[in-house]
Amino acid sequence: MKKATIKDIAKAAGVSIATVSYILNDVKTQSISDETRVKVLKAAQQLKYVTNRTAQSLKVKKTGLIGILCFKGKDGHVWSDLKYARTIHAIERHCSELGYHVLFMQIDDLGPSSKIIMERNLDGVFLMNVDQERFTTISHYFGFGVPVFVVDSYIEDPLFHKIVPDFVRGFQTARSLLGEAPQFLVMDSYNNAELAEFIKRQSGLDEERIHVCDSIEGLNEFLSAYAGRPGIVLNEFLALEAAKTHNRLAVLCTSYCPEIVPQGMAKVAFDLNDYKEIVRMMDRNIQDADEVSREKFYCLSVIT
Amino acid sequence: MKKATIKDIAKAAGVSIATVSYILNDVKTQSISDETRVKVLKAAQQLKYVTNRTAQSLKVKKTGLIGILCFKGKDGHVWSDLKYARTIHAIERHCSELGYHVLFMQIDDLGPSSKIIMERNLDGVFLMNVDQERFTTISHYFGFGVPVFVVDSYIEDPLFHKIVPDFVRGFQTARSLLGEAPQFLVMDSYNNAELAEFIKRQSGLDEERIHVCDSIEGLNEFLSAYAGRPGIVLNEFLALEAAKTHNRLAVLCTSYCPEIVPQGMAKVAFDLNDYKEIVRMMDRNIQDADEVSREKFYCLSVIT
DNA sequence: TTGAAAGCGCTAACAC
DNA sequence: GTGTTAGCGCTTTCAA
């Protein structure tokens, strides 16, 4: 009980394999008589034919495979796991719509594992949570012409597209929802130092009013200094914790799960549906390899 | 600037492509002189050669690709997103160790999308959160001989391996941690009805003492009937909610993030590292296709 | 110890 | 409108 190939179909329908290929791929430049078309399609169905994408990929030099490479931080925090889970879901959903399949891989400092890009001939890559140094070490392994979209990082390299939540509008919105000037900021730590700096700047607060939170412990100590004061919190889980002692808070939902923010707390959510456009863009980059792929920023828009 | 092939290496080293293949794959049945081995390896390095797994797969009829197919429920709840995120991470990590790559796909009722298994010639598949009916419709698309491991489902089909947390020992442990008989159970909903029934049975509680929670709303109403009483809660997020009104609770950490359970609350965690053994088993199934692949249950063990 | 060559399943240029 | 065929990059049998 082996899988049927186009050869089997050809034999069954009494035509050549080329004809079968033309019909199955609906090749526009070929005219095919209705008679043979029907004959072939029927045979294909009977034999339960399904394309062998491995063989196809080898021939056409496009695999239809998109990679999602995710740097594993020291310890997967609930909030970052959730953030990336939802991001991955969004990417997968939209890739699927365009006929791509998605390879998922967690990578660490060891560059070599990222040679998956070349081994598997990925058509495009999303790179998540990477810092500048690691990026430099792994960029060797990038095939040329493979579009790379960097998520949650601010990589200094005009070759790559960058995707981040719209922090500028996010902070604006948070401030206006808060209705008063925030006096502190609590944020989760980012693998990418440049992005972390950018966020801090956008908050408009001095360094000493900002707490970068790597675990819940230090948080309460910091918060106690701001009892009763208004502030902004990055990510829903830290907000949950902060809510125990504070009530004048605005949350930026950087874990993409606004639904867990308690009723009544001011929240700013970002739109993961924007990945639809982003994936489309990647697709365009894949189609015309020579599309002017200038540095480009994508900001996930604030949901209002 | 094209990618180097073994042909390029052969030319550079002045040997045949067969020889190159032997050396790169370290074929045991071939003896190779040290001289040529060095020559070839050096050329490979210089040309930055990396195996074309697409071509290799076509030839050897093994892709080294494991699929994770995840049914999307109606609404991704935080808890199930997190549960599956962590499961996927565990699977990917252990697959990686054995040299496999992982394809991730969310699927819905439409069977056709699951023909990815045949299209991509997946070596093995993890199927998550599938119910009995859907399973039946998609099982047509399963290639024969492809090992399928079903996660969080209790599918009536001896052909497939099943993976669930060890609910039996989980409940035992919860009861003993609680130190008194639980009087109610709160649990999240499962796509797979059979599994849900199994869980209810294991709790040892009557149907009316069990609340299946699909959203936070109904929960508080149910809980108010059990004020001050001891109970068991399935999944950390529901526990967080229940903790607001109850303090004699034991939690089964079915979202695999025990770290968010408040201090002092009794919790039972399951060991995702067990996926190491599970993936090894899948690997064995892949190696000898004719390994007696009898129905098998894997229970993620309770962490003590 | 090495190499020639067949062929995995498919596409596409070209011939008929 | 249909068929022949070369070849994508690799593995592996068989011969040298």
XYZ file of C-alpha atoms (C1' of nucleotides) in Angstrom:
640
model
C 0.000 0.000 0.000
C 2.309 2.722 -1.236
C 1.512 6.311 -1.903
C 0.459 7.090 -5.443
C 2.688 9.257 -7.620
C 1.913 11.213 -10.746
C 3.387 8.298 -12.627
C 0.670 6.062 -11.234
C -1.944 8.565 -12.264
C -0.458 8.801 -15.734
C -0.621 5.068 -16.129
C -4.134 4.824 -14.765
C -5.409 7.618 -17.013
C -3.385 6.549 -19.998
C -1.589 9.843 -20.481
C 1.941 11.131 -19.940
C 3.248 12.307 -16.618
C 3.753 15.796 -18.035
C 0.069 16.037 -18.768
C -0.750 14.961 -15.258
C 1.567 17.564 -13.824
C 0.032 20.279 -15.988
C -3.435 19.410 -14.854
C -2.696 18.998 -11.160
C -0.852 22.302 -11.083
C -3.402 24.001 -13.258
C -0.672 25.411 -15.467
C -2.130 28.379 -17.322
C 0.181 28.274 -20.310
C -1.006 24.823 -21.246
C -4.258 24.037 -22.889
C -5.745 20.717 -21.944
C -8.815 19.069 -23.379
C -11.668 18.744 -20.959
C -11.765 15.063 -21.625
C -8.248 14.324 -20.415
C -8.569 16.763 -17.559
C -11.542 14.898 -16.187
C -9.903 11.557 -16.772
C -6.792 12.569 -14.879
C -8.580 14.269 -12.014
C -10.699 11.223 -11.519
C -7.718 8.926 -11.460
C -5.981 11.205 -8.969
C -8.939 11.049 -6.675
C -9.273 7.318 -6.961
C -5.641 6.796 -6.113
C -5.891 9.280 -3.260
C -3.027 11.180 -4.724
C -1.357 13.856 -2.689
C 1.523 15.960 -3.902
C 4.930 15.006 -2.675
C 6.133 18.411 -1.551
C 9.608 17.105 -0.938
C 10.094 16.223 -4.585
C 8.312 19.343 -5.689
C 10.484 21.531 -3.497
C 13.632 19.988 -4.832
C 12.582 20.762 -8.357
C 11.135 24.237 -8.022
C 13.596 25.450 -5.410
C 10.915 26.771 -3.152
C 9.890 24.747 -0.143
C 6.869 26.682 1.033
C 8.392 26.462 4.485
C 8.575 29.391 6.887
C 10.767 29.082 9.943
C 10.035 30.510 13.346
C 13.241 30.560 15.325
C 12.815 31.526 18.921
C 15.649 32.234 21.297
C 15.068 30.600 24.582
C 15.803 33.015 27.381
C 17.277 31.759 30.635
C 13.906 30.785 32.069
C 10.720 30.815 30.091
C 8.525 33.148 32.051
C 4.825 32.623 31.815
C 4.434 36.003 30.205
C 6.997 35.514 27.480
C 5.854 31.969 26.768
C 2.370 33.291 26.286
C 3.529 36.212 24.206
C 5.408 33.989 21.830
C 2.725 31.343 21.789
C 0.167 33.846 20.590
C 2.581 35.385 18.142
C 3.342 31.974 16.709
C -0.339 31.173 16.428
C -0.901 34.385 14.513
C 2.003 33.782 12.179
C 1.017 30.188 11.550
C -2.561 31.106 10.829
C -1.639 33.645 8.211
C 1.106 31.558 6.679
C -1.385 28.759 6.345
C -3.754 31.021 4.473
C -1.084 31.568 1.870
C -0.204 27.896 1.618
C 2.959 27.936 3.674
C 3.866 25.513 6.384
C 5.678 26.517 9.525
C 8.783 25.058 11.111
C 9.253 25.896 14.762
C 12.580 25.775 16.505
C 13.969 27.036 19.773
C 17.576 28.031 19.514
C 20.292 28.977 21.929
C 23.656 30.600 21.598
C 24.993 27.804 19.470
C 24.702 29.249 16.006
C 24.887 25.889 14.228
C 21.346 24.900 15.026
C 20.194 27.819 12.951
C 21.691 26.267 9.865
C 18.237 24.778 9.610
C 17.528 27.738 7.384
C 19.848 26.418 4.708
C 19.405 22.729 5.371
C 15.693 22.929 4.972
C 15.753 25.644 2.364
C 13.336 27.815 4.267
C 11.602 30.425 2.167
C 11.407 32.929 4.992
C 12.202 33.269 8.655
C 10.810 34.903 11.761
C 13.427 35.401 14.412
C 12.183 36.075 17.899
C 13.743 37.566 20.949
C 17.292 37.726 19.696
C 19.935 40.032 21.062
C 22.519 41.906 19.066
C 25.531 39.691 19.793
C 23.797 36.426 19.133
C 22.395 37.872 15.996
C 25.825 38.659 14.703
C 27.024 35.120 15.331
C 24.114 33.469 13.624
C 23.789 35.827 10.693
C 26.515 33.796 8.991
C 24.083 30.996 8.639
C 21.548 33.016 6.795
C 21.071 32.086 3.233
C 21.179 35.097 1.029
C 17.914 36.214 -0.330
C 15.959 34.614 2.519
C 13.746 37.293 4.009
C 14.219 37.540 7.750
C 11.729 39.284 10.015
C 12.933 40.018 13.489
C 10.352 40.048 16.271
C 10.805 41.983 19.501
C 14.318 43.009 18.723
C 15.926 46.149 17.562
C 18.717 44.778 15.425
C 21.129 47.207 13.843
C 21.056 45.827 10.368
C 19.152 47.355 7.505
C 18.799 43.977 5.845
C 16.141 42.801 8.235
C 12.567 43.719 8.887
C 11.611 44.449 12.443
C 8.345 43.852 14.233
C 7.423 45.331 17.600
C 4.250 46.442 19.328
C 3.590 50.126 18.700
C 5.156 51.363 21.914
C 4.929 55.007 20.941
C 1.179 55.005 20.571
C 0.921 52.452 23.332
C 2.421 54.790 25.880
C 0.390 57.717 24.583
C -2.786 55.752 24.976
C -1.816 54.465 28.388
C -1.127 57.979 29.619
C -4.385 59.302 28.356
C -6.339 56.380 29.820
C -4.594 56.923 33.090
C -5.699 60.535 33.052
C -2.667 61.680 34.986
C 1.085 61.559 34.619
C 2.515 58.125 35.431
C 5.164 58.252 38.108
C 6.750 54.886 37.553
C 7.131 52.120 35.040
C 7.346 48.392 35.637
C 8.466 46.335 32.664
C 9.592 42.800 31.872
C 13.132 42.223 30.695
C 13.947 41.875 27.028
C 16.650 39.757 25.553
C 17.389 42.610 23.235
C 18.960 45.499 25.110
C 18.316 48.053 22.373
C 14.604 47.403 22.455
C 14.576 47.685 26.232
C 16.258 51.074 25.961
C 13.773 52.186 23.375
C 10.877 51.273 25.639
C 12.381 53.132 28.552
C 12.807 56.234 26.451
C 9.249 56.083 25.252
C 7.932 55.964 28.776
C 9.335 59.452 29.309
C 10.422 58.493 32.811
C 13.813 58.726 34.453
C 15.825 55.581 34.895
C 15.288 55.431 38.653
C 11.542 55.408 38.211
C 11.751 52.323 36.030
C 11.841 48.781 37.352
C 12.913 45.993 35.028
C 11.342 42.912 36.437
C 12.903 39.526 36.024
C 11.034 37.885 38.842
C 8.142 38.752 41.069
C 10.303 39.150 44.164
C 11.966 42.481 43.512
C 8.732 43.929 42.240
C 6.942 44.486 45.525
C 9.876 46.244 47.051
C 9.999 48.678 44.162
C 6.272 49.193 44.192
C 6.153 49.977 47.895
C 8.056 53.178 47.172
C 5.206 54.323 44.962
C 2.253 53.461 47.121
C -0.905 55.137 45.924
C 0.797 56.677 42.900
C -0.205 56.163 39.265
C 2.028 54.092 37.010
C 2.373 52.035 33.878
C 3.015 48.302 33.790
C 4.258 46.298 30.865
C 2.677 42.883 30.505
C -0.436 41.511 32.018
C 1.120 39.200 34.561
C 3.152 41.869 36.247
C 0.020 43.985 36.212
C -1.844 41.244 38.028
C 0.778 41.330 40.736
C 0.950 45.114 40.902
C -2.822 45.308 41.130
C -2.637 43.768 44.566
C -1.181 46.951 45.989
C -1.962 49.631 43.417
C -5.103 50.759 41.713
C -4.047 53.646 39.515
C -2.399 51.562 36.827
C -2.372 51.334 33.062
C -1.193 48.115 31.425
C 0.434 47.600 28.065
C -0.625 44.101 27.059
C 2.672 42.901 25.674
C 1.774 39.276 26.315
C -1.215 39.655 24.004
C -3.711 38.406 26.533
C -5.709 41.471 27.575
C -8.509 39.185 28.715
C -6.738 38.471 31.977
C -6.443 42.102 32.991
C -8.886 42.756 35.831
C -12.018 44.720 35.056
C -11.607 48.410 35.550
C -7.850 48.529 35.083
C -6.785 50.691 32.141
C -5.324 48.492 29.429
C -3.771 48.953 26.028
C -3.888 45.974 23.692
C -2.023 45.362 20.458
C -3.386 43.778 17.343
C -1.927 40.426 16.371
C -4.027 40.476 13.227
C -1.460 42.846 11.855
C 0.567 39.738 11.161
C -1.691 39.187 8.223
C -0.134 42.123 6.449
C 3.328 41.210 7.665
C 3.091 37.667 6.351
C 1.774 39.021 3.062
C 4.816 41.218 2.873
C 7.090 38.291 3.492
C 5.286 36.413 0.784
C 5.905 39.250 -1.646
C 9.571 39.211 -0.688
C 9.665 35.509 -1.421
C 7.954 35.838 -4.798
C 10.219 38.511 -6.227
C 13.553 37.866 -4.624
C 14.691 41.162 -6.049
C 11.858 43.189 -4.619
C 13.498 46.206 -3.060
C 13.556 44.886 0.434
C 14.522 48.012 2.290
C 14.674 48.111 6.044
C 11.195 48.208 7.339
C 9.489 48.578 10.676
C 6.167 47.044 11.478
C 4.369 48.234 14.557
C 1.519 46.128 15.837
C -1.220 48.679 16.150
C -3.010 49.634 19.327
C -6.519 48.252 19.546
C -8.913 51.047 20.367
C 26.634 33.120 -4.869
C 24.862 29.801 -4.873
C 24.844 27.164 -2.233
C 27.517 24.505 -2.603
C 26.494 20.934 -3.369
C 28.370 17.706 -2.913
C 29.161 17.963 -6.603
C 31.033 21.193 -5.927
C 32.931 19.533 -3.132
C 33.772 16.585 -5.339
C 35.153 18.864 -7.981
C 37.120 20.948 -5.487
C 38.618 17.878 -3.827
C 39.127 15.961 -7.037
C 37.076 12.934 -6.024
C 33.738 11.463 -6.990
C 30.476 12.589 -5.501
C 29.953 9.120 -4.075
C 33.113 9.482 -2.037
C 31.979 12.841 -0.762
C 28.648 11.418 0.294
C 30.349 8.535 2.126
C 32.543 10.890 4.043
C 29.935 13.471 4.931
C 27.583 10.799 6.162
C 30.320 8.870 7.874
C 29.128 5.649 6.286
C 30.470 2.810 8.380
C 30.513 0.172 5.680
C 32.926 2.180 3.599
C 36.584 2.519 4.324
C 38.078 5.803 3.257
C 41.715 6.785 3.290
C 42.576 9.469 5.769
C 44.047 11.500 2.987
C 40.864 11.842 0.969
C 38.766 12.251 4.066
C 40.772 15.271 5.124
C 40.779 16.652 1.605
C 37.016 16.396 1.324
C 36.244 17.720 4.770
C 38.426 20.709 4.141
C 36.741 21.461 0.836
C 33.327 21.143 2.470
C 34.283 23.635 5.108
C 35.736 26.064 2.619
C 32.627 25.953 0.497
C 30.440 26.323 3.599
C 28.586 23.247 2.566
C 25.373 22.378 4.292
C 23.306 19.308 3.507
C 20.263 19.825 1.366
C 17.745 17.969 3.472
C 15.115 18.274 0.786
C 17.145 16.245 -1.666
C 18.277 13.892 1.040
C 14.720 13.308 2.185
C 13.564 12.531 -1.304
C 16.208 9.898 -1.662
C 16.122 8.212 1.725
C 12.380 8.493 2.223
C 12.725 9.909 5.676
C 12.290 13.611 6.178
C 13.345 13.976 9.785
C 10.228 16.052 10.229
C 7.842 15.684 13.152
C 4.466 17.367 12.960
C 2.623 18.942 15.839
C -0.987 19.355 14.829
C -3.056 21.295 17.288
C -6.787 21.635 17.116
C -7.829 25.144 17.777
C -10.712 25.237 20.197
C -13.415 27.863 19.924
C -11.411 30.457 21.834
C -7.831 30.012 22.866
C -7.984 30.383 26.604
C -4.883 31.610 28.314
C -4.585 28.342 30.138
C -4.794 26.099 27.132
C -2.501 28.323 25.084
C 0.050 28.074 27.821
C -0.434 24.362 28.247
C 0.166 23.700 24.599
C 2.978 26.213 24.346
C 4.907 24.429 27.040
C 4.095 21.030 25.616
C 5.320 22.130 22.222
C 8.492 23.510 23.716
C 9.144 20.209 25.425
C 8.484 18.196 22.291
C 10.611 20.463 20.138
C 13.490 20.349 22.572
C 13.597 16.592 22.639
C 13.023 16.180 18.932
C 15.903 18.541 18.345
C 18.149 16.396 20.480
C 17.500 13.494 18.165
C 18.026 15.540 15.024
C 14.402 16.029 14.081
C 12.792 19.272 13.059
C 9.294 20.241 14.014
C 6.418 21.433 11.871
C 3.687 23.236 13.747
C 0.171 23.571 12.455
C -3.162 24.567 13.897
C -6.020 22.697 12.338
C -9.763 22.962 12.417
C -12.579 20.699 11.391
C -11.556 20.779 7.774
C -9.705 17.518 7.450
C -7.838 18.471 4.268
C -5.338 20.676 6.036
C -4.080 17.632 7.828
C -2.963 16.111 4.565
C 0.228 17.928 5.464
C 1.234 14.595 6.955
C 1.416 13.000 3.540
C 2.407 16.053 1.543
C 5.404 16.698 3.711
C 6.124 13.069 4.415
C 6.214 13.605 8.134
C 8.033 10.884 10.048
C 5.812 11.213 13.085
C 2.954 13.268 14.427
C 1.729 14.680 17.702
C -1.950 15.428 17.645
C -3.257 17.714 20.327
C -6.659 18.345 21.749
C -8.645 16.385 19.221
C -12.097 15.019 19.833
C -13.427 11.679 18.727
C -15.506 12.828 15.759
C -12.875 15.053 14.267
C -10.382 12.326 14.724
C -12.441 9.981 12.662
C -12.735 12.439 9.812
C -9.056 13.194 9.651
C -7.752 9.713 10.193
C -8.230 9.132 6.463
C -5.372 11.439 5.842
C -2.956 9.517 7.926
C -0.222 7.853 6.025
C 0.149 4.299 7.054
C 3.087 3.549 9.195
C 3.343 7.095 10.479
C 3.391 6.941 14.266
C 0.756 9.208 15.758
C 0.823 10.278 19.393
C -2.340 11.825 20.698
C -2.036 14.436 23.437
C -4.823 15.209 25.885
C -7.322 13.006 24.186
C -8.736 9.653 24.864
C -9.215 8.318 21.388
C -10.807 4.922 20.948
C -8.336 3.507 18.543
C -5.617 1.061 19.485
C -3.428 2.278 16.654
C -2.480 5.450 18.450
C -0.397 6.288 21.456
C -1.961 8.509 24.053
C -0.373 11.045 26.337
C -2.067 12.615 29.333
C -1.005 13.920 32.727
C -1.158 11.212 35.352
C -4.577 12.131 36.669
C -4.856 9.084 38.865
C -1.802 9.867 40.919
C -2.496 13.563 40.528
C -5.798 13.312 42.347
C -4.312 11.029 44.969
C -1.573 13.513 45.672
C -3.959 16.440 45.686
C -6.193 14.725 48.209
C -3.334 13.878 50.499
C -1.897 17.396 50.267
C -5.285 18.779 51.045
C -5.442 16.609 54.138
C -9.204 16.332 53.952
C -11.794 15.109 51.509
C -12.398 17.582 48.672
C -16.007 18.577 48.354
C -15.953 20.028 44.885
C -13.985 20.057 41.677
C -13.454 22.902 39.264
C -11.996 21.953 35.910
C -11.381 23.461 32.503
C -13.209 22.058 29.515
C -11.583 19.542 27.209
C -12.173 19.196 23.539
C -12.174 15.488 24.051
C -15.287 14.376 25.906
C -13.909 10.979 26.844
C -10.969 12.507 28.633
C -13.235 14.917 30.473
C -15.312 11.968 31.678
C -12.216 10.163 32.801
C -11.096 13.130 34.842
C -14.458 13.464 36.494
C -14.414 9.814 37.444
C -10.966 10.089 38.932
C -12.012 12.954 41.139
C -14.349 10.590 42.931
C -16.976 13.316 43.139
C -20.576 13.338 42.035
C -21.490 15.170 38.874
C -23.230 18.007 40.723
C -20.123 18.774 42.714
C -18.132 19.292 39.539
C -17.993 22.546 37.646
C -16.658 22.548 34.096
C -15.432 26.022 33.515
C -15.420 27.578 30.110
C -15.197 31.140 31.296
C -14.571 32.894 34.555
C -18.151 34.129 34.908
C -19.932 30.971 35.908
C -17.143 30.037 38.239
C -17.872 32.410 41.096
C -21.472 31.445 41.252
C -20.550 27.806 41.570
C -17.893 28.528 44.171
C -20.185 30.549 46.351
C -22.106 27.370 47.110
C -18.967 25.883 48.608
C -17.760 28.786 50.702
C -15.145 27.727 53.195
C -15.076 24.146 51.917
C -12.044 22.289 50.592
C -11.825 21.509 46.885
C -9.665 20.652 43.929
C -9.063 22.919 40.955
C -7.728 21.922 37.577
C -5.371 24.415 36.053
C -3.489 27.260 37.574
C -5.534 30.105 36.180
C -8.805 28.891 37.520
C -6.999 28.331 40.812
C -5.898 31.934 40.812
C -9.498 32.981 40.494
C -10.782 30.516 43.049
C -8.109 31.603 45.495
C -9.837 34.943 45.828
C -12.669 33.358 47.766
C -11.319 30.012 48.924
C -8.231 28.972 50.816
C -8.557 25.216 51.219
C -7.647 24.320 47.670
C -5.397 21.897 45.875
C -4.437 22.609 42.281
C -3.558 20.192 39.525
C -1.182 22.165 37.314
C -2.529 21.098 33.954
C -1.199 24.231 32.285
C 2.313 23.226 33.304
C 3.098 26.498 35.010
C 3.131 25.706 38.738
C 5.212 28.820 39.311
C 2.151 31.042 39.184
C 0.311 29.200 41.931
C 0.299 31.381 45.029
C 2.583 30.427 47.890
C 0.958 28.161 50.374
C -1.629 26.697 48.060
C -1.322 22.954 47.636
C -0.231 22.148 44.108
C 0.454 19.077 42.047
C 2.759 19.517 39.060
C 3.412 17.197 36.150
C 6.722 16.492 34.528
C 7.125 17.680 30.964
C 10.559 16.097 30.886
C 8.744 12.830 30.397
C 8.493 13.892 26.782
C 12.107 12.881 26.469
C 11.126 9.256 26.783
C 8.052 9.738 24.648
C 9.995 11.287 21.804
C 12.553 8.494 22.093
C 9.734 6.027 21.714
C 8.465 7.793 18.643
C 11.964 7.702 17.257
C 12.119 3.963 17.794
C 8.793 3.614 16.014
C 10.198 5.559 13.112
C 13.371 3.513 12.896
C 11.732 0.106 12.779
C 8.477 0.676 11.049
C 7.509 -2.831 12.031
C 8.235 -2.427 15.709
C 5.232 -3.843 17.472
C 3.480 -0.571 18.014
C 0.767 -1.651 20.380
C -1.558 0.821 21.953
C 0.286 2.599 24.662
C -0.489 5.102 27.345
C 1.985 7.614 28.610
C 1.221 9.421 31.804
C 3.214 12.516 32.602
C 4.401 11.789 36.096
C 3.615 13.823 39.156
C 6.550 15.880 40.379
C 7.100 15.216 44.034
C 39.578 2.397 -1.488
C 37.135 4.759 -5.119
C 33.766 5.815 -8.896
C 29.788 5.317 -12.388
C 25.268 5.376 -12.606
C 20.388 4.599 -11.408
C 16.696 6.731 -9.507
C 13.675 9.161 -5.461
C 8.942 12.311 -7.520
C 8.455 16.173 -9.628
C 8.571 20.409 -13.266
C 9.299 22.654 -17.562
C 11.571 23.378 -21.879
C 11.036 21.528 -26.121
C 9.514 18.447 -29.754
C 5.738 16.478 -32.079
C -3.132 19.179 -27.081
C 0.130 15.765 -25.583
C 4.577 13.386 -24.801
C 9.821 12.974 -24.110
C 13.299 14.071 -21.394
C 16.786 16.460 -18.549
C 17.742 17.373 -14.126
C 16.912 19.310 -8.974
C 20.836 17.158 -4.916
C 21.335 13.274 -2.864
C 22.229 7.930 -1.553
C 23.664 3.415 -2.617
C 24.453 -0.740 -5.366
C 27.711 -2.638 -7.980
C 31.777 -2.796 -10.530
C 36.603 -1.502 -10.921
